[in-house]
Amino acid sequence: MHHFCEILEVFFYRRLLINPLLSVRFNAQNSASAGFPKLMCQKRFFTENLSKMLCYIVTSKLSSIVPQPDDYACPICLAVAWRPIRLNCSHVFCVRCLVKAQRKGMRNCPMCRSENVVARADAGNLDVPLENFMKLYFPKEIKEKRKETEREQAMEDMEAFTGRQWTNKAKPSDADCAIM
């Protein structure tokens, strides 16, 4: 417990150094911080706030270590970049968004406007190590993205087969009634 109090005291003094407003308020002249180590070592203060402090510290440390899905999102669809394609400019997109961009005739990177990187992208640009990493850490997000991609592909195939635009309506509503 003695070491814990010393660590908290160091954190307190570091915070004073980082924030100039706090250091003006709690400087050595007015000795507002002189009672801090004693306060921290009091049993009441220690037991009431220990769990909150530890939870905050662990959460803040883990969030910087544990990979987050948002860090691996496609900048176009904002979902996990399933089957990630790394362009020559080093930007990463999901294969579905890149195929759509190529079909629309987009040639330049949507992020940095590097010329012809979208047009030149092919299967050789697939980032296999990143794909394996995402399979390992984001299986749920990958499963959702796969389903969404398969659904979009089925809709495009149906449109190409029938020549009609796909609608998401299960059955016509009263507003679509042509008689009334």
XYZ file of N, CA and C in Angstrom:
540
model
N 0.832 -1.186 0.000
C 0.000 0.000 0.000
C 0.873 1.245 0.000
N 2.023 1.168 0.639
C 2.912 2.318 0.697
C 3.393 2.690 -0.713
N 3.707 1.670 -1.529
C 4.168 1.933 -2.897
C 3.051 2.534 -3.741
N 1.837 2.067 -3.513
C 0.696 2.601 -4.245
C 0.533 4.086 -3.955
N 0.696 4.476 -2.703
C 0.590 5.890 -2.327
C 1.688 6.708 -2.996
N 2.877 6.151 -3.082
C 3.973 6.858 -3.742
C 3.687 7.039 -5.234
N 3.136 6.011 -5.847
C 2.807 6.091 -7.273
C 1.739 7.146 -7.508
N 0.715 7.158 -6.678
C -0.335 8.159 -6.828
C 0.203 9.566 -6.609
N 1.133 9.704 -5.692
C 1.738 11.011 -5.458
C 2.510 11.469 -6.699
N 3.221 10.559 -7.331
C 3.946 10.892 -8.556
C 2.970 11.302 -9.653
N 1.862 10.547 -9.806
C 0.848 10.916 -10.792
C 0.307 12.313 -10.518
N 0.067 12.619 -9.267
C -0.465 13.926 -8.895
C 0.515 15.028 -9.283
N 1.774 14.867 -8.965
C 2.763 15.893 -9.290
C 2.983 16.000 -10.802
N 2.880 14.893 -11.511
C 2.981 14.949 -12.973
C 1.830 15.745 -13.557
N 0.649 15.535 -13.036
C -0.516 16.274 -13.504
C -0.337 17.763 -13.252
N 0.251 18.111 -12.119
C 0.507 19.519 -11.827
C 1.483 20.115 -12.830
N 2.469 19.334 -13.229
C 3.443 19.833 -14.192
C 2.838 19.993 -15.583
N 1.929 19.092 -15.936
C 1.324 19.131 -17.265
C 0.333 20.277 -17.388
N -0.476 20.490 -16.378
C -1.516 21.510 -16.434
C -1.068 22.744 -15.659
N -0.744 23.852 -16.328
C -0.246 25.039 -15.630
C -1.269 25.655 -14.685
N -2.567 25.532 -15.000
C -3.575 26.098 -14.098
C -3.560 25.396 -12.746
N -3.404 24.073 -12.786
C -3.344 23.339 -11.526
C -2.086 23.691 -10.748
N -0.977 23.875 -11.437
C 0.262 24.168 -10.723
C 0.218 25.546 -10.088
N -0.517 26.498 -10.685
C -0.662 27.815 -10.063
C -1.526 27.703 -8.816
N -2.608 26.949 -8.923
C -3.514 26.804 -7.778
C -2.879 26.049 -6.621
N -2.187 24.973 -6.940
C -1.679 24.085 -5.903
C -0.148 24.082 -5.879
N 0.440 25.228 -5.691
C 1.898 25.265 -5.627
C 2.372 25.082 -4.190
N 3.651 25.042 -4.026
C 4.224 24.784 -2.701
C 3.972 25.933 -1.732
N 3.723 27.147 -2.243
C 3.518 28.294 -1.361
C 2.244 28.161 -0.539
N 1.164 27.725 -1.168
C -0.077 27.610 -0.395
C -0.250 26.222 0.196
N 0.672 25.324 -0.067
C 0.749 23.974 0.507
C -0.557 23.189 0.428
N -1.317 23.429 -0.651
C -2.555 22.673 -0.822
C -2.260 21.208 -1.119
N -1.118 20.937 -1.714
C -0.808 19.552 -2.059
C -0.034 18.829 -0.963
N 0.302 19.506 0.092
C 1.103 18.877 1.144
C 0.362 17.726 1.813
N -0.954 17.815 1.905
C -1.727 16.759 2.554
C -2.139 15.652 1.618
N -1.773 15.741 0.342
C -2.209 14.748 -0.638
C -1.771 13.332 -0.305
N -0.487 13.078 -0.021
C -0.099 11.690 0.299
C -0.816 11.150 1.532
N -1.034 12.000 2.516
C -1.749 11.543 3.716
C -3.192 11.202 3.376
N -3.803 12.041 2.532
C -5.181 11.790 2.131
C -5.292 10.469 1.377
N -4.347 10.226 0.472
C -4.384 9.003 -0.322
C -4.203 7.754 0.531
N -3.450 7.866 1.600
C -3.175 6.697 2.424
C -4.225 6.473 3.505
N -5.188 7.374 3.595
C -6.264 7.137 4.552
C -7.099 5.964 4.052
N -7.503 5.145 4.961
C -8.211 3.925 4.589
C -9.535 4.229 3.873
N -10.265 5.240 4.348
C -11.566 5.559 3.767
C -11.407 5.973 2.297
N -10.508 6.885 2.040
C -10.299 7.360 0.677
C -9.797 6.227 -0.214
N -8.886 5.468 0.293
C -8.267 4.393 -0.467
C -9.288 3.341 -0.888
N -10.138 2.891 0.025
C -11.078 1.816 -0.297
C -12.222 2.299 -1.175
N -12.660 3.543 -1.003
C -13.797 4.021 -1.787
C -13.434 4.269 -3.249
N -12.264 4.768 -3.479
C -11.925 5.181 -4.833
C -10.964 4.250 -5.559
N -10.459 3.256 -4.883
C -9.480 2.374 -5.507
C -10.043 1.672 -6.735
N -11.232 1.124 -6.618
C -11.789 0.383 -7.750
C -12.037 1.305 -8.940
N -12.495 2.521 -8.689
C -12.724 3.463 -9.786
C -11.410 3.838 -10.468
N -10.397 4.097 -9.670
C -9.105 4.484 -10.237
C -8.491 3.342 -11.040
N -8.531 2.152 -10.481
C -7.952 1.006 -11.178
C -8.697 0.706 -12.477
N -10.019 0.813 -12.431
C -10.827 0.583 -13.628
C -10.469 1.601 -14.709
N -10.339 2.855 -14.333
C -9.981 3.897 -15.295
C -8.601 3.643 -15.890
N -7.644 3.326 -15.047
C -6.275 3.108 -15.516
C -6.209 1.905 -16.452
N -6.842 0.809 -16.058
C -6.818 -0.394 -16.894
C -7.525 -0.132 -18.221
N -8.665 0.536 -18.173
C -9.410 0.830 -19.396
C -8.610 1.712 -20.333
N -7.999 2.747 -19.802
C -7.235 3.649 -20.663
C -6.013 2.954 -21.254
N -5.372 2.096 -20.489
C -4.203 1.380 -21.008
C -4.611 0.334 -22.045
N -5.688 -0.413 -21.768
C -6.112 -1.462 -22.689
C -6.639 -0.902 -24.000
N -7.344 0.224 -23.951
C -7.895 0.772 -25.186
C -6.802 1.204 -26.150
N -5.622 1.505 -25.627
C -4.522 1.860 -26.521
C -3.795 0.619 -27.042
N -3.973 -0.529 -26.399
C -3.279 -1.755 -26.795
C -4.165 -2.653 -27.655
N -5.415 -2.845 -27.244
C -6.333 -3.754 -27.928
C -6.790 -3.118 -29.247
N -6.706 -3.838 -30.362
C -7.132 -3.270 -31.642
C -8.633 -2.994 -31.660
N -9.000 -1.860 -32.239
C -10.395 -1.448 -32.336
C -10.846 -1.547 -33.796
N -12.075 -2.007 -34.050
C -12.549 -2.142 -35.435
C -12.518 -0.832 -36.216
N -12.754 0.277 -35.550
C -12.760 1.565 -36.249
C -11.401 1.909 -36.841
N -10.347 1.385 -36.252
C -9.007 1.652 -36.773
C -8.743 0.907 -38.083
N -9.585 -0.066 -38.399
C -9.403 -0.877 -39.597
C -10.622 -0.771 -40.509
N -11.291 0.355 -40.465
C -12.495 0.568 -41.262
C -12.140 1.115 -42.641
N -12.942 0.739 -43.601
C -12.819 1.281 -44.950
C -13.307 2.730 -44.898
N -12.556 3.683 -45.424
C -12.985 5.082 -45.340
C -14.199 5.412 -46.205
N -14.598 4.513 -47.086
C -15.769 4.773 -47.922
C -17.042 4.286 -47.244
N -17.089 3.002 -46.874
C -18.315 2.437 -46.287
C -18.311 2.468 -44.760
N -17.181 2.767 -44.156
C -17.006 2.869 -42.702
C -17.204 1.553 -41.961
N -17.236 0.446 -42.687
C -17.282 -0.877 -42.061
C -15.865 -1.450 -42.098
N -15.673 -2.567 -41.414
C -14.358 -3.209 -41.423
C -13.976 -3.512 -42.870
N -12.755 -3.198 -43.233
C -12.280 -3.368 -44.611
C -12.025 -4.843 -44.899
N -13.109 -5.592 -45.134
C -12.982 -7.010 -45.430
C -12.362 -7.169 -46.812
N -11.431 -8.102 -46.933
C -10.621 -8.295 -48.132
C -9.937 -6.962 -48.459
N -9.066 -6.515 -47.557
C -8.474 -5.181 -47.695
C -7.527 -5.080 -48.895
N -7.757 -4.057 -49.671
C -6.909 -3.768 -50.823
C -6.059 -2.551 -50.475
N -4.753 -2.731 -50.485
C -3.836 -1.622 -50.201
C -3.372 -1.045 -51.538
N -3.735 0.206 -51.759
C -3.348 0.874 -52.999
C -1.865 1.242 -52.961
N -1.326 1.646 -54.096
C 0.086 2.032 -54.167
C 0.394 3.248 -53.307
N -0.620 4.033 -52.974
C -0.425 5.200 -52.103
C -0.518 4.810 -50.630
N -0.709 3.527 -50.331
C -0.783 2.934 -48.986
C -2.137 3.070 -48.303
N -3.132 3.655 -48.943
C -4.463 3.695 -48.344
C -5.139 2.338 -48.536
N -5.974 1.964 -47.559
C -6.612 0.646 -47.564
C -8.124 0.811 -47.686
N -8.717 0.017 -48.572
C -10.161 0.017 -48.792
C -10.638 -1.428 -48.847
N -11.926 -1.635 -48.589
C -12.462 -2.987 -48.753
C -12.615 -3.246 -50.251
N -12.551 -4.492 -50.629
C -12.574 -4.860 -52.040
C -13.883 -4.419 -52.690
N -14.973 -4.489 -51.955
C -16.286 -4.134 -52.509
C -16.333 -2.663 -52.922
N -15.860 -1.788 -52.045
C -15.871 -0.352 -52.357
C -14.929 -0.043 -53.514
N -13.816 -0.742 -53.580
C -12.858 -0.497 -54.657
C -13.410 -0.969 -56.001
N -14.101 -2.096 -56.000
C -14.723 -2.584 -57.237
C -15.783 -1.591 -57.703
N -16.586 -1.086 -56.772
C -17.600 -0.088 -57.132
C -16.943 1.163 -57.709
N -15.852 1.593 -57.104
C -15.146 2.783 -57.589
C -14.601 2.549 -58.997
N -14.068 1.356 -59.247
C -13.550 1.045 -60.584
C -14.672 1.002 -61.613
N -15.824 0.460 -61.238
C -16.967 0.402 -62.160
C -17.477 1.797 -62.508
N -17.355 2.717 -61.560
C -17.794 4.096 -61.813
C -16.744 4.895 -62.582
N -15.623 4.280 -62.865
C -14.586 4.954 -63.633
C -13.659 5.819 -62.792
N -13.699 5.654 -61.491
C -12.806 6.423 -60.624
C -11.388 5.888 -60.801
N -10.457 6.786 -61.025
C -9.083 6.375 -61.272
C -8.159 6.736 -60.113
N -8.457 7.824 -59.413
C -7.570 8.341 -58.370
C -8.035 7.916 -56.982
N -7.112 7.901 -56.042
C -7.423 7.528 -54.656
C -8.419 8.529 -54.064
N -9.494 8.056 -53.441
C -10.464 8.967 -52.829
C -9.905 9.743 -51.632
N -8.834 9.249 -51.042
C -8.271 9.907 -49.858
C -7.235 10.971 -50.225
N -6.260 10.607 -51.034
C -5.141 11.523 -51.303
C -5.082 11.983 -52.755
N -5.957 11.474 -53.599
C -6.015 11.827 -55.018
C -4.783 11.399 -55.823
N -4.057 10.415 -55.332
C -2.931 9.886 -56.118
C -3.474 9.352 -57.437
N -2.790 9.667 -58.497
C -3.314 9.381 -59.833
C -3.221 7.902 -60.203
N -4.307 7.400 -60.771
C -4.420 6.058 -61.355
C -4.202 4.897 -60.392
N -4.199 5.112 -59.092
C -3.976 3.992 -58.168
C -5.203 3.090 -58.077
N -6.402 3.653 -58.175
C -7.619 2.830 -58.151
C -7.717 2.042 -59.449
N -7.425 2.679 -60.552
C -7.505 2.007 -61.851
C -6.502 0.859 -61.955
N -5.345 0.988 -61.325
C -4.304 -0.044 -61.393
C -4.468 -1.148 -60.347
N -5.348 -0.976 -59.394
C -5.500 -1.966 -58.317
C -6.073 -3.264 -58.876
N -5.511 -4.374 -58.404
C -5.997 -5.690 -58.809
C -5.812 -6.668 -57.649
N -5.930 -7.951 -57.922
C -5.831 -8.967 -56.864
C -4.468 -8.959 -56.184
N -3.454 -8.473 -56.851
C -2.121 -8.399 -56.260
C -2.015 -7.370 -55.142
N -2.995 -6.474 -55.060
C -2.995 -5.457 -54.009
C -3.672 -5.940 -52.726
N -4.168 -7.176 -52.723
C -4.805 -7.712 -51.518
C -3.771 -7.800 -50.399
N -4.090 -7.211 -49.263
C -3.185 -7.204 -48.104
C -3.505 -8.428 -47.238
N -2.870 -9.545 -47.538
C -3.156 -10.819 -46.863
C -2.804 -10.779 -45.372
N -1.657 -10.237 -44.962
C -1.382 -10.177 -43.516
C -2.429 -9.368 -42.745
N -2.881 -8.262 -43.328
C -3.922 -7.465 -42.674
C -5.239 -8.227 -42.627
N -5.552 -8.945 -43.690
C -6.771 -9.756 -43.718
C -6.737 -10.822 -42.621
N -5.615 -11.497 -42.459
C -5.481 -12.514 -41.411
C -5.581 -11.893 -40.023
N -4.995 -10.724 -39.853
C -5.078 -10.007 -38.577
C -6.533 -9.689 -38.248
N -7.278 -9.201 -39.233
C -8.682 -8.841 -38.992
C -9.539 -10.079 -38.747
N -9.242 -11.179 -39.413
C -9.966 -12.429 -39.143
C -9.775 -12.855 -37.694
N -8.580 -12.659 -37.189
C -8.255 -13.065 -35.828
C -8.926 -12.171 -34.791
N -8.886 -10.862 -34.988
C -9.352 -9.929 -33.967
C -10.786 -9.439 -34.147
N -11.342 -9.520 -35.352
C -12.688 -8.999 -35.587
C -13.582 -10.015 -36.295
N -13.742 -11.220 -35.755
C -14.540 -12.229 -36.466
C -16.007 -11.831 -36.627
N -16.569 -11.181 -35.627
C -17.981 -10.784 -35.707
C -18.187 -9.725 -36.792
N -17.322 -8.735 -36.823
C -17.431 -7.667 -37.810
C -17.199 -8.198 -39.224
N -16.270 -9.138 -39.346
C -15.987 -9.743 -40.649
C -17.202 -10.529 -41.135
N -17.852 -11.246 -40.230
C -19.041 -12.021 -40.601
C -20.150 -11.093 -41.093
N -20.366 -9.980 -40.389
C -21.379 -9.009 -40.811
C -21.044 -8.438 -42.188
N -19.794 -8.080 -42.384
C -19.370 -7.493 -43.658
C -19.518 -8.499 -44.795
N -19.202 -9.765 -44.535
C -19.368 -10.808 -45.555
C -20.829 -10.922 -45.978
N -21.730 -10.954 -44.984
C -23.159 -11.062 -45.291
C -23.627 -9.867 -46.112
N -23.193 -8.686 -45.722
C -23.577 -7.473 -46.442
C -23.052 -7.507 -47.880
N -21.830 -7.943 -48.045
C -21.231 -8.028 -49.376
C -21.963 -9.049 -50.236
N -22.293 -10.199 -49.653
C -23.027 -11.225 -50.394
C -24.413 -10.725 -50.791
N -25.071 -9.989 -49.894
C -26.394 -9.442 -50.192
C -26.310 -8.433 -51.339
N -25.327 -7.543 -51.281
C -25.149 -6.560 -52.351
C -24.854 -7.241 -53.681
N -24.029 -8.271 -53.641
C -23.692 -8.992 -54.871
C -24.923 -9.687 -55.437
N -25.742 -10.277 -54.573
C -26.967 -10.938 -55.030
C -27.930 -9.924 -55.651
N -28.024 -8.734 -55.052
C -28.893 -7.693 -55.610
C -28.396 -7.262 -56.993
N -27.096 -7.083 -57.143
C -26.542 -6.694 -58.444
C -26.755 -7.789 -59.480
N -26.586 -9.042 -59.077
C -26.810 -10.157 -59.997
C -28.271 -10.214 -60.431
N -29.178 -9.980 -59.485
C -30.607 -9.999 -59.798
C -30.958 -8.860 -60.756
N -30.391 -7.691 -60.520
C -30.639 -6.556 -61.412
C -30.106 -6.844 -62.815
N -28.928 -7.449 -62.898
C -28.350 -7.777 -64.203
C -29.173 -8.851 -64.910
N -29.701 -9.795 -64.145
C -30.477 -10.897 -64.713
C -31.848 -10.433 -65.185
N -32.535 -9.643 -64.358
C -33.903 -9.225 -64.682
C -33.959 -7.896 -65.420
N -32.938 -7.087 -65.275
C -32.954 -5.770 -65.905
C -33.764 -4.748 -65.128
N -34.214 -5.113 -63.934
C -35.008 -4.184 -63.114
C -34.242 -3.803 -61.861
N -34.556 -2.626 -61.365
C -33.931 -2.129 -60.137
C -34.448 -2.926 -58.940
N -33.555 -3.304 -58.052
C -33.911 -4.058 -56.853
C -34.502 -3.118 -55.821
N -35.569 -3.548 -55.143
C -36.145 -2.771 -54.041
C -36.100 -3.615 -52.786
N -36.012 -2.957 -51.649
C -35.954 -3.657 -50.369
C -37.331 -3.915 -49.782
N -38.379 -3.554 -50.491
C -39.733 -3.726 -49.965
C -40.141 -5.192 -50.058
N -40.638 -5.716 -48.955
C -41.078 -7.112 -48.933
C -42.413 -7.256 -49.652
N -43.325 -6.316 -49.395
C -44.614 -6.329 -50.077
C -45.042 -4.886 -50.300
N -45.859 -4.639 -51.301
C -46.267 -3.265 -51.574
C -47.100 -2.699 -50.429
N -46.926 -1.425 -50.176
C -47.715 -0.774 -49.131
C -48.925 -0.104 -49.765
N -49.808 0.447 -48.925
C -50.997 1.135 -49.425
C -50.617 2.366 -50.240
N -49.487 2.975 -49.918
C -49.050 4.165 -50.645
C -48.654 3.825 -52.077
N -48.309 2.584 -52.335
C -47.902 2.168 -53.675
C -49.073 1.667 -54.526
N -50.263 1.676 -53.981
C -51.429 1.150 -54.680
C -51.736 2.020 -55.901
N -51.842 1.404 -57.068
C -52.101 2.140 -58.301
C -53.590 2.353 -58.533
N -54.452 1.610 -57.856
C -55.889 1.709 -58.072
C -56.480 2.864 -57.281
N -56.108 3.010 -56.048
C -56.705 4.045 -55.208
C -55.778 5.150 -54.935
